[in-house]
Coordinates of C-alpha atoms in Angstrom, one line a residue:
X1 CA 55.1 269.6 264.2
X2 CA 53.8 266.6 265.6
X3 CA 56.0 264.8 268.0
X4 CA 55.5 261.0 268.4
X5 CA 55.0 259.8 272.1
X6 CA 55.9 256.1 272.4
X7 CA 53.7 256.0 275.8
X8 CA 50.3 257.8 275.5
X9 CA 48.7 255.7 277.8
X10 CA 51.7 256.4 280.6
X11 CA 52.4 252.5 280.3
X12 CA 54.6 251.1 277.4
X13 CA 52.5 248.0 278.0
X14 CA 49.0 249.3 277.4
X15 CA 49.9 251.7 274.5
X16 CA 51.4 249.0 272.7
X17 CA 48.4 247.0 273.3
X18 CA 46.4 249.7 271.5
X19 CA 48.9 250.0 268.4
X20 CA 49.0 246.6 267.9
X21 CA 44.8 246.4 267.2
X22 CA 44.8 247.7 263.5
X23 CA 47.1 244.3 262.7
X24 CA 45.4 242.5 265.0
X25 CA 42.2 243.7 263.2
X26 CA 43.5 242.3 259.7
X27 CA 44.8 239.5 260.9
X28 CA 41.2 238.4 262.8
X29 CA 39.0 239.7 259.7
X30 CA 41.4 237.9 257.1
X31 CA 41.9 234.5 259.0
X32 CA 38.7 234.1 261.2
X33 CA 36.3 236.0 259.8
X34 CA 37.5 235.2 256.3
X35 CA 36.5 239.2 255.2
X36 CA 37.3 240.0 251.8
X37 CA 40.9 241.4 252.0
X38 CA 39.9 244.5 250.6
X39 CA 37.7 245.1 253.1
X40 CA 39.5 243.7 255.8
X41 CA 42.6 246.5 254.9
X42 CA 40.1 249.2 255.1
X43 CA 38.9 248.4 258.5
X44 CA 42.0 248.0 259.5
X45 CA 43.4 251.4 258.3
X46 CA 40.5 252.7 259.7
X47 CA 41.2 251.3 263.4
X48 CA 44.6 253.1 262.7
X49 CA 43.5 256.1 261.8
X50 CA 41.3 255.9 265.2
X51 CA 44.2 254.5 267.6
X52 CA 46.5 257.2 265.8
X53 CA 44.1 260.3 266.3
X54 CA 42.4 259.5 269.6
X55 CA 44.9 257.5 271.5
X56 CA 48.4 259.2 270.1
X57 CA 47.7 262.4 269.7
X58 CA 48.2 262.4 265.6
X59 CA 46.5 265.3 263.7
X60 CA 43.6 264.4 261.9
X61 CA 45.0 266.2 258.8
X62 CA 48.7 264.5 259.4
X63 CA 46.6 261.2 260.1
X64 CA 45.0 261.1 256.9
X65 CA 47.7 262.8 254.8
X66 CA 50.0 260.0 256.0
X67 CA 47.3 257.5 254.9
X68 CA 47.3 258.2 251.6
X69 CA 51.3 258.8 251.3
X70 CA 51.2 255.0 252.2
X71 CA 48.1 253.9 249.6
X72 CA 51.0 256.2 246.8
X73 CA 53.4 253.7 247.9
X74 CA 51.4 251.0 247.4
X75 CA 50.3 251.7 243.9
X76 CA 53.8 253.1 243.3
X77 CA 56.4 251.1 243.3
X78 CA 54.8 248.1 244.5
X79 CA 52.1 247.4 242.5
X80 CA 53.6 249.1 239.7
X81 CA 55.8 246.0 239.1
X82 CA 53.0 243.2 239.9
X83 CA 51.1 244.9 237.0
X84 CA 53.3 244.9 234.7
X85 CA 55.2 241.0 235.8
X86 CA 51.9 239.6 235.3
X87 CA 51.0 241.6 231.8
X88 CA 54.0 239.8 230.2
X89 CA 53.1 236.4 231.9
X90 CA 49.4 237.2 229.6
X91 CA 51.5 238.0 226.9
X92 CA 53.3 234.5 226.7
X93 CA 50.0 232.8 227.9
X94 CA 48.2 234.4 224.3
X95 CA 51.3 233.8 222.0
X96 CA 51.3 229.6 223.4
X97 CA 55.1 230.4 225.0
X98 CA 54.1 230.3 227.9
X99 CA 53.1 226.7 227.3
X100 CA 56.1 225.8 225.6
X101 CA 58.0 227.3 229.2
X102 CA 56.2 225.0 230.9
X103 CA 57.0 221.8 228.9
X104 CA 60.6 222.8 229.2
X105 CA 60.3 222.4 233.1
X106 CA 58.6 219.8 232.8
X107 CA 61.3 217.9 230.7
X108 CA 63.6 218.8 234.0
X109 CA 61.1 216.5 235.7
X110 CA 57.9 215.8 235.6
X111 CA 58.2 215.2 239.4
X112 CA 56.4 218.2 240.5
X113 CA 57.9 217.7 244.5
X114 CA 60.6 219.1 241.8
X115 CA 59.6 221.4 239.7
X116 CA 58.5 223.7 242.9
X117 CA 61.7 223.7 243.9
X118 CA 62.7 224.9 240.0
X119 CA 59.7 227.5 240.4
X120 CA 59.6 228.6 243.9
X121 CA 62.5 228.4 245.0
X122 CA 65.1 228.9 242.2
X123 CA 63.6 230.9 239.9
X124 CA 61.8 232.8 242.5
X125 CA 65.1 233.1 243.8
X126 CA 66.1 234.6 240.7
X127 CA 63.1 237.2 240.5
X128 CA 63.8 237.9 244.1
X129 CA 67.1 239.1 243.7
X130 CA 66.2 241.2 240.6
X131 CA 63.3 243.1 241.1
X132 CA 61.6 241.8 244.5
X133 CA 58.4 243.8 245.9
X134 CA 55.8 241.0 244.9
X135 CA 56.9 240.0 241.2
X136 CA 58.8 236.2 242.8
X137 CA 55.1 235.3 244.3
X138 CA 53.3 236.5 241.3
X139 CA 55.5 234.5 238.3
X140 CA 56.2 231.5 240.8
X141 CA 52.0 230.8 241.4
X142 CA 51.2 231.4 238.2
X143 CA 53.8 228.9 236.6
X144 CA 53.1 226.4 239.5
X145 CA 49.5 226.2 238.0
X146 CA 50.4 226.3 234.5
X147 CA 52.7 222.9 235.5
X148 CA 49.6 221.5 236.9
X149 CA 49.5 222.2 240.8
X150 CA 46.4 223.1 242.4
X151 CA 45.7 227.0 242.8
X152 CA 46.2 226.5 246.1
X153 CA 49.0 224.5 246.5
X154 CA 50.7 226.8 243.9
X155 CA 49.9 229.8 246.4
X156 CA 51.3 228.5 249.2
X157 CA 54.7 227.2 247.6
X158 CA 55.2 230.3 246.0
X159 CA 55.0 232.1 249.4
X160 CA 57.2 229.7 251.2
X161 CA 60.0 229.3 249.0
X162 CA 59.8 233.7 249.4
X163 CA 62.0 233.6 252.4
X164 CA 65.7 232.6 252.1
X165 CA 66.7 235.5 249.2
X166 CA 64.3 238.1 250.6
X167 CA 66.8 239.8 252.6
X168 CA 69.5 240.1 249.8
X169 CA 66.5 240.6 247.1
X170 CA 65.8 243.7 244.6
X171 CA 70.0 243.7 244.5
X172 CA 70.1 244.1 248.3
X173 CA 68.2 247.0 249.1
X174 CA 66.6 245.4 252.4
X175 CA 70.9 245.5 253.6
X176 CA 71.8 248.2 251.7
X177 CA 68.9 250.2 253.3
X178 CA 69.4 248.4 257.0
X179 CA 73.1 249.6 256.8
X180 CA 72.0 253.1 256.0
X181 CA 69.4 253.8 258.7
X182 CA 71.8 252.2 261.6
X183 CA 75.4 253.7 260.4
X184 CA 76.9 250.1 260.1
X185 CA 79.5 249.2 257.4
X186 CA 77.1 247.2 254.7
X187 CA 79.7 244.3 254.3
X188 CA 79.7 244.0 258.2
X189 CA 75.7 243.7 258.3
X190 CA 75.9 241.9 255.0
X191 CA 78.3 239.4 256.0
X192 CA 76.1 238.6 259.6
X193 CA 72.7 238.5 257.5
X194 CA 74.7 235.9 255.1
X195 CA 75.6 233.8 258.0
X196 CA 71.8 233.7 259.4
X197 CA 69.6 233.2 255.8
X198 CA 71.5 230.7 254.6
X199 CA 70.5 227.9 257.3
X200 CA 66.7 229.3 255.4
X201 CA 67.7 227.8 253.0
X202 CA 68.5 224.4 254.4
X203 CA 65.5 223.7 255.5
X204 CA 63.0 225.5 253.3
X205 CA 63.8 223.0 249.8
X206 CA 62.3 220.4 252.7
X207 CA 59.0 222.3 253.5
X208 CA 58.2 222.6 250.0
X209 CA 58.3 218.9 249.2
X210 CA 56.3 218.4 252.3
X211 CA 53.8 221.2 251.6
X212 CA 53.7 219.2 247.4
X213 CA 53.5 215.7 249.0
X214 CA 53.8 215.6 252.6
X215 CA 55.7 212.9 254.5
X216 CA 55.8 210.7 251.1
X217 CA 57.8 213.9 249.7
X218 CA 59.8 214.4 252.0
X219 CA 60.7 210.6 251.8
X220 CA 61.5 210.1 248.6
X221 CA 63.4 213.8 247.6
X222 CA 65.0 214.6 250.9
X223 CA 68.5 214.3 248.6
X224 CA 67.6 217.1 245.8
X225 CA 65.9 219.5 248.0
X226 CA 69.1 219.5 250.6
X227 CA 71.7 219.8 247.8
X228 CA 69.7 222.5 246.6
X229 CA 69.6 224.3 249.7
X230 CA 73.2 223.5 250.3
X231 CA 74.0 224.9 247.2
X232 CA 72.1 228.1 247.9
X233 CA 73.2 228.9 251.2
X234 CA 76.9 227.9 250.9
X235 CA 77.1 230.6 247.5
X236 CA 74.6 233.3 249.5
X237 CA 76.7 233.0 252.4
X238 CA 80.2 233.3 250.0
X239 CA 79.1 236.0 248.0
X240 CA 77.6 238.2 250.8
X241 CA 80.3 237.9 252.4
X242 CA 83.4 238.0 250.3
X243 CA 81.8 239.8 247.1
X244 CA 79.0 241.6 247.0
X245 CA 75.4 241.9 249.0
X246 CA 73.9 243.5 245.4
X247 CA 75.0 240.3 244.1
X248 CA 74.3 237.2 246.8
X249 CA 71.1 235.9 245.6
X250 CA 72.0 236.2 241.5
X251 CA 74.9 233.5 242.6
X252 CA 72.3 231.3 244.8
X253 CA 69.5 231.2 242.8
X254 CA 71.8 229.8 239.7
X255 CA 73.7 227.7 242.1
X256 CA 70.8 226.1 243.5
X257 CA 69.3 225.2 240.3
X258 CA 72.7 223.8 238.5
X259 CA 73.2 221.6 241.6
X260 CA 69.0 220.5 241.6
X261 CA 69.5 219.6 237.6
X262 CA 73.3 217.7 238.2
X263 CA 71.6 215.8 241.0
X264 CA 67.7 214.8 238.9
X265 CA 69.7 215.0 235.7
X266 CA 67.4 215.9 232.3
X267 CA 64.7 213.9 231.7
X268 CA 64.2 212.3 227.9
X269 CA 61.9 215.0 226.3
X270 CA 58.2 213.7 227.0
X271 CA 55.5 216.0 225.7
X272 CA 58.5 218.4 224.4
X273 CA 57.6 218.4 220.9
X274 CA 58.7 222.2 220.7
X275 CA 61.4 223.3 218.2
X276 CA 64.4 224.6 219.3
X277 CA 63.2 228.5 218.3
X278 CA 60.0 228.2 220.4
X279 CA 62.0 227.1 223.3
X280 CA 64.0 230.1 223.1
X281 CA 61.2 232.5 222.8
X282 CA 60.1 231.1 225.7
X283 CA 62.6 232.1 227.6
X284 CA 63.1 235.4 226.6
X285 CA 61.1 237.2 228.6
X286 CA 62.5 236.1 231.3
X287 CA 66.1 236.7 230.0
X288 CA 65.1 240.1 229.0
X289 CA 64.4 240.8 232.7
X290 CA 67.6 239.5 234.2
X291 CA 69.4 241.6 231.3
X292 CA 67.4 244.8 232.0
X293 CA 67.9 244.7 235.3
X294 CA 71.7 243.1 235.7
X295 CA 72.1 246.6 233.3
X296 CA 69.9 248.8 235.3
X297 CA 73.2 248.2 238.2
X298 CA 75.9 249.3 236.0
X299 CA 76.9 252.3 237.6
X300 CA 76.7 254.7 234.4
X301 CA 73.4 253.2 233.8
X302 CA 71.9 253.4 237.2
X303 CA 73.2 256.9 237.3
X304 CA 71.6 257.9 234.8
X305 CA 67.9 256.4 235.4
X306 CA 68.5 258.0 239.1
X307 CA 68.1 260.9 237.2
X308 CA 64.5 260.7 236.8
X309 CA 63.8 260.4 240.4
X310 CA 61.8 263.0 242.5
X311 CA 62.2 263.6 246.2
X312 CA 59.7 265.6 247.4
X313 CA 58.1 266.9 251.0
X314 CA 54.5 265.0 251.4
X315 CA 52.0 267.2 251.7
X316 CA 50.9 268.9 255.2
X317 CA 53.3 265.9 256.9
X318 CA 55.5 267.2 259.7
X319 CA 56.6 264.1 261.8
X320 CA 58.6 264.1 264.1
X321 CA 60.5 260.9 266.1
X322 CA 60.5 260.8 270.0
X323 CA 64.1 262.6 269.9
X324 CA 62.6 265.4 268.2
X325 CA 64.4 264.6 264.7
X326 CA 62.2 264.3 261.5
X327 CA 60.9 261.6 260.4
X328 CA 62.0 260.0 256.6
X329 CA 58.3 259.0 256.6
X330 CA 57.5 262.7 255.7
X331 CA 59.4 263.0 252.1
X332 CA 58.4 260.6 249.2
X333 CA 60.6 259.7 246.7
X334 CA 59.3 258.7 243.1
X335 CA 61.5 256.9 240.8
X336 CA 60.4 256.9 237.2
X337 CA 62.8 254.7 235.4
X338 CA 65.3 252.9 238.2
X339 CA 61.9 251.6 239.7
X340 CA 61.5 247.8 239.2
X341 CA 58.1 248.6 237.8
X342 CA 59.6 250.3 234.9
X343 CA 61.8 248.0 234.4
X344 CA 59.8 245.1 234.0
X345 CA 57.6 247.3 231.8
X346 CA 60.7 247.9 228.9
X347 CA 61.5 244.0 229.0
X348 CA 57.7 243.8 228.7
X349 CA 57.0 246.2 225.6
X350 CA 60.0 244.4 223.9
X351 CA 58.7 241.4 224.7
X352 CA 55.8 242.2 222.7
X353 CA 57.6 242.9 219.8
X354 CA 59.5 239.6 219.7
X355 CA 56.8 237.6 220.2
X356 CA 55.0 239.5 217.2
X357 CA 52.0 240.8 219.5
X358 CA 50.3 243.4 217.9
X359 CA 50.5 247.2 219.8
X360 CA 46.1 247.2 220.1
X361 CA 46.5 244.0 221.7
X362 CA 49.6 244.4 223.7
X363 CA 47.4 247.2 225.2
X364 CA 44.4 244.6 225.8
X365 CA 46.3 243.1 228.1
X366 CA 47.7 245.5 230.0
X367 CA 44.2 247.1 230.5
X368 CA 42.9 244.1 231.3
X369 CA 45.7 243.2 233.8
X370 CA 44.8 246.2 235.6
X371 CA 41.1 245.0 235.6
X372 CA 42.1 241.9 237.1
X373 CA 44.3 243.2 239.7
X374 CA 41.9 246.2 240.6
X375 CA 41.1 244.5 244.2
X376 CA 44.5 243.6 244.7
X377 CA 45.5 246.9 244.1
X378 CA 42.9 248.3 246.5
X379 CA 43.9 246.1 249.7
X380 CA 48.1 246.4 249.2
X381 CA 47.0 250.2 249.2
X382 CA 45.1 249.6 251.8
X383 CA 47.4 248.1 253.7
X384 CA 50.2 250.4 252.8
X385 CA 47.8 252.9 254.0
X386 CA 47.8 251.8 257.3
X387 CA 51.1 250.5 257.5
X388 CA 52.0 254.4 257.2
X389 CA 49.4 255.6 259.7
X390 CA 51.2 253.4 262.3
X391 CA 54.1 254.4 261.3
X392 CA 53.8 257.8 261.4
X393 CA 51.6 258.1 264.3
X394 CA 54.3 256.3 266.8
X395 CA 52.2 253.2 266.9
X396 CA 55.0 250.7 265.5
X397 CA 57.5 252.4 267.5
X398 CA 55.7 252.0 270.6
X399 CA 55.2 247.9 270.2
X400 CA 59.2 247.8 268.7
X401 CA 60.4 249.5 272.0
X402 CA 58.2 247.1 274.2
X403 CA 59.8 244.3 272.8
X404 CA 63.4 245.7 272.7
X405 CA 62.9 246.6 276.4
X406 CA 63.2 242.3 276.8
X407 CA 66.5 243.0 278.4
X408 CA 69.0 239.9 278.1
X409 CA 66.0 237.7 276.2
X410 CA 66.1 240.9 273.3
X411 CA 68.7 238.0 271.1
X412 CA 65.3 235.9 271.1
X413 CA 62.9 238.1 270.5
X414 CA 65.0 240.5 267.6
X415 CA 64.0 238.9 264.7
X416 CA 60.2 238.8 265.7
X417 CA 60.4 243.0 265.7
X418 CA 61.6 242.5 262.0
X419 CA 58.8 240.0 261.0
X420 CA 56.1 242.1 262.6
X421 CA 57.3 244.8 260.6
X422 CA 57.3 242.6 257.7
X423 CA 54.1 241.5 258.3
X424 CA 52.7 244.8 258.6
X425 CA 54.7 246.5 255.4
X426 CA 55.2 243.4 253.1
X427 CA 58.9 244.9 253.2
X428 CA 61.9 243.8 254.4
X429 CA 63.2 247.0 253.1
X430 CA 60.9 248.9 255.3
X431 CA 60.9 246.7 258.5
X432 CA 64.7 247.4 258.5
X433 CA 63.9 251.3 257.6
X434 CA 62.0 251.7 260.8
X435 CA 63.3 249.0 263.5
X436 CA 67.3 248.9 262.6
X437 CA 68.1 251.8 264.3
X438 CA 66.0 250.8 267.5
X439 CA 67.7 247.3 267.1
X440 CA 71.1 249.0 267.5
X441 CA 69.8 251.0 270.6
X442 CA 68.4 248.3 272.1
X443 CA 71.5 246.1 271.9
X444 CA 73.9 248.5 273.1
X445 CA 71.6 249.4 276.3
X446 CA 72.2 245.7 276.9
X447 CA 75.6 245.1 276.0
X448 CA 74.3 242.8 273.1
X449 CA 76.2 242.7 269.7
X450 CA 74.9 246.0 267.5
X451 CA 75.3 244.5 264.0
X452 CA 73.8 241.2 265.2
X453 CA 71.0 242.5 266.2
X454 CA 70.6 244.6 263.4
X455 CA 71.2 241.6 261.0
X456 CA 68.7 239.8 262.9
X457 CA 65.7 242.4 262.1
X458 CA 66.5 241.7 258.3
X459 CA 66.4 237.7 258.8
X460 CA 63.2 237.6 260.9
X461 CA 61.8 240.0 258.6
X462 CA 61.7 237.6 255.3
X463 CA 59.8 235.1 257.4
X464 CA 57.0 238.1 258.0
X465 CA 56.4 238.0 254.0
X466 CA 54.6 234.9 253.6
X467 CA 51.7 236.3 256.7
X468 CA 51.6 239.7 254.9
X469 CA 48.0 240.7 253.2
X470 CA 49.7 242.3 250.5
X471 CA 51.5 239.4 249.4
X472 CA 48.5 236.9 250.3
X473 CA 47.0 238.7 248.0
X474 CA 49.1 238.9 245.1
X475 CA 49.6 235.2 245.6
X476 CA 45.5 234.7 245.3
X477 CA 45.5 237.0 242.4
X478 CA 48.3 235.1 240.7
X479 CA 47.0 231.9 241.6
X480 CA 43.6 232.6 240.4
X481 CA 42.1 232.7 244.4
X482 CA 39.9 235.8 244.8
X483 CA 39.1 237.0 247.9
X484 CA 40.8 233.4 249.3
X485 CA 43.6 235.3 251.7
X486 CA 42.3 234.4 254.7
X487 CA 42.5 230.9 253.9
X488 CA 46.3 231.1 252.4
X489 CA 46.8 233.1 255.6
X490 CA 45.7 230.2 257.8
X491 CA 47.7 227.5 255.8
X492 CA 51.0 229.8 255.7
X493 CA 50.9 230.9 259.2
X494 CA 52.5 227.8 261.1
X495 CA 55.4 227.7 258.6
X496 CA 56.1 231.4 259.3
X497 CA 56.1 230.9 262.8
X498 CA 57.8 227.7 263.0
X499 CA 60.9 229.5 260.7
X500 CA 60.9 232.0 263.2
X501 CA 61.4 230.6 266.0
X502 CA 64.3 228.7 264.4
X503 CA 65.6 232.2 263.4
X504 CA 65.1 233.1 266.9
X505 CA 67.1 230.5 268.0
X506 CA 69.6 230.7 265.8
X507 CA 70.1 234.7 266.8
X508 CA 70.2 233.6 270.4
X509 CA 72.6 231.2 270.0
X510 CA 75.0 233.2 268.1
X511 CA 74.6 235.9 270.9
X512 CA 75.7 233.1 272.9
X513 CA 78.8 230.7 273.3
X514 CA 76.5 228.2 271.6
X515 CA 77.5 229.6 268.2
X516 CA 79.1 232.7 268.8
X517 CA 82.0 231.2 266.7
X518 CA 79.7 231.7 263.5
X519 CA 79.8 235.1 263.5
X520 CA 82.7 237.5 261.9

């Protein structure tokens, strides 16, 4: 058994130093260097594999074993669903529906300050709360540029508006997991998170009519992007706390789109020449994926699907945490059917078969989906890969205990242990897997609030997604900008930050008499 040493270097400091260079690494190659993110992931999993071996005292076999238990979990679940959300977005785009989807936003408003608030935020929301893992940044960027936004600009809304639902997405799993790993009650961490995301969601309907049309936007649709975000956060915080975490981003992302149409109203049809029929084939697709997955929930159901899941012992892994306990990084579990993948996959095949696409060339698309993705599947398993080896080696652990050893500042600085974890993963789910615990530890060595600071790991985290390589890259892929991460990464990067350091104030002051009073 290997047994993880948070110290290797007999300083906390310096060791953290070390495991913080295979990020580090990506970071520099994908912003500075401007590498190919491919090849940027690789390097970087390969100065994890070195800090890992050399510096923490990993196994080479547990070392590498762990890498590629990490590039599984990339392919599967992850890019299992991107795969398949962007084969039925090529199935509209060869039928002409997808078209006749975009006239029908665009008889919302042709405004497109807008329309990325429709998108991005709204529907994203939507896609968010339903299947999560990538699928909101890939269907948001792609419709963005079918409206008419610029590849880039499309990108970048798409993983901006990714933030306020990401906590309560996939049906909650990032709480449902956080509540799990840290023995809280999940409608006490729920009802905290729901009290921190929803002030996202005030402000983030404002960045995106910036990021469209700068001050102008701003100017000129400050109105419908707060009454949207009023509308989101007031029904996220309601329903997270008084119904149902599974449930909190369904009830935004429909409330924040009803308030944006009552407040633009419905423009007289324009270019929307479409019959009533093609409208509704339009939509299905989409339908078919909130009704697959709103049934995929029902308990029967769900039970059922479980069925077809395998939990199995990764090969030659045998992990162990500082405290001697095994690590849940050594098991992999692989869900066939309750995966969102899968999922998307059955609303995709029927799909096909409403829209009349033949079965040779319902399978030309898929293939050629998969050709189109093949170096966006390469880097998310890349950096899955050496997400893992960090993980498993004791490197994350070392840099989350340097910076929950802050002492009194630890309210300030929680949420930046969940976006680095973010950033790293591309998961909320799995930033609150491996720091909620430690967040809980942390707070009660200081007398700090255990559930706020485990709420705060989840709320930091969704600002880490935008900054993560596996999600710049499903944005350039969606957006039709190979091998352009570095540059989405240098645009993105000051609204990440500057969301988290309102998140960091926010946690602080509601560790504090400041606003204390807005917690249960």
């Amino acid at each position: 058994m290997f047994v993880q040493e948070l110290a290797p270097l007999g300083s906390l400091g310096w060791s953290a130093l070390v495991a913080v260079l295979p990020l580090a690494t990506v970071l520099v190659l994908l912003g500075v260097v401007r590498m190919k993110a491919h090849w940027a992931a690789l390097i970087g999993l390969a100065v994890a594999l070195a800090a890992g071996i050399a510096v923490f005292g990993m196994p080479v076999g547990q070392a590498i074993s762990g890498a590629f238990s990490g590039a599984a979990f990339g392919l599967w679940p992850i890019m299992w669903i991107v795969v398949n959300a962007l084969w039925i977005y090529r199935l509209t785009v060869r039928t002409g529906h997808f078209d006749v989807l975009r006239r029908s936003f665009a008889n919302v408003s042709d405004d497109q300050r807008i329309q990325a608030l429709i998108v991005a935020f709204c529907f994203g929301a939507l896609m968010e709360a339903l299947a999560g893992f990538g699928a909101p940044v890939a269907i948001s960027a792609v419709m963005l540029v079918a409206l008419g936004f610029s590849p880039v600009k499309a990108a970048v809304v798409a993983l901006v508006a990714n933030t306020a639902p990401v906590a309560f997405g996939a049906m909650g799993t990032p709480v449902v997991t956080l509540a799990q790993v840290t023995g809280l009650p999940l409608d006490q961490v729920s009802s905290i998170v729901g009290r921190q995301t929803p002030l996202l969601a005030l402000f983030v309907p404002l960045l995106l009519v910036v990021i469209v049309d700068g001050k102008r936007g701003l100017r000129e649709t400050w109105l419908p992007a707060l009454v949207c975000g009023v509308a989101f956060g007031v029904v996220q915080f309601a329903v997270s706390n008084f119904v149902s975490a599974q449930l909190a981003d369904i009830g935004a992302a429909l409330a924040g789109a009803a308030a944006l149409v009552l407040v633009v109203g419905v423009r007289r049809r324009g270019e929307g020449t479409d019959e009533r029929k093609d409208v509704v084939k339009a939509y299905v697709p989409y339908a078919l994926i909130i009704v697959i997955f709103s049934l995929a929930q029902v308990p029967p159901i769900k039970k059922l699907l479980d069925q077809a899941t395998w939990k199995f012992h990764w090969p030659l892994l045998n992990v162990a945490a500082p405290n001697g306990k095994p690590v849940s990084g050594n098991n992999f579990t692989f869900t066939l059917l309750s995966t969102g993948g899968t999922l998307v996959l059955i609303a995709g095949v029927i799909t096909a078969v409403f829209l009349g696409v033949s079965l040779k060339d319902t399978a030309r698309e898929w293939l050629a989906t998969i050709k189109e993705l093949r170096f966006a599947i390469l880097t998310v398993m890349g950096v899955l890969a050496l997400a893992y080896v960090m993980n498993l080696s004791g490197q994350t652990a070392t840099i989350g205990n340097l910076i929950a050893g802050a002492g009194a500042a630890l309210a300030f600085f929680s949420p930046v242990l969940g976006w680095l974890g973010v950033a790293v993963s591309g998961s909320d789910t799995s930033a609150n897997a491996l720091f909620g615990a430690l967040q809980v530890t942390a707070a009660t060595k200081t007398g700090l609030p255990a559930d706020l600071l485990a709420a705060a790991n989840s709320s930091g985290g969704v600002l880490g997604k935008m900054i993560s390589p596996q999600n710049l890259t499903i944005a350039c892929v969606a957006a039709s900008l190979p091998g352009e991460e570095g540059m989405l990464l240098r645009k993105v990067l000051p609204w990440s930050i500057g969301l988290l350091l309102l998140m960091c104030l926010i946690v602080a002051g509601q560790a504090s008499p400041v606003l204390s009073w807005m917690l249960p």
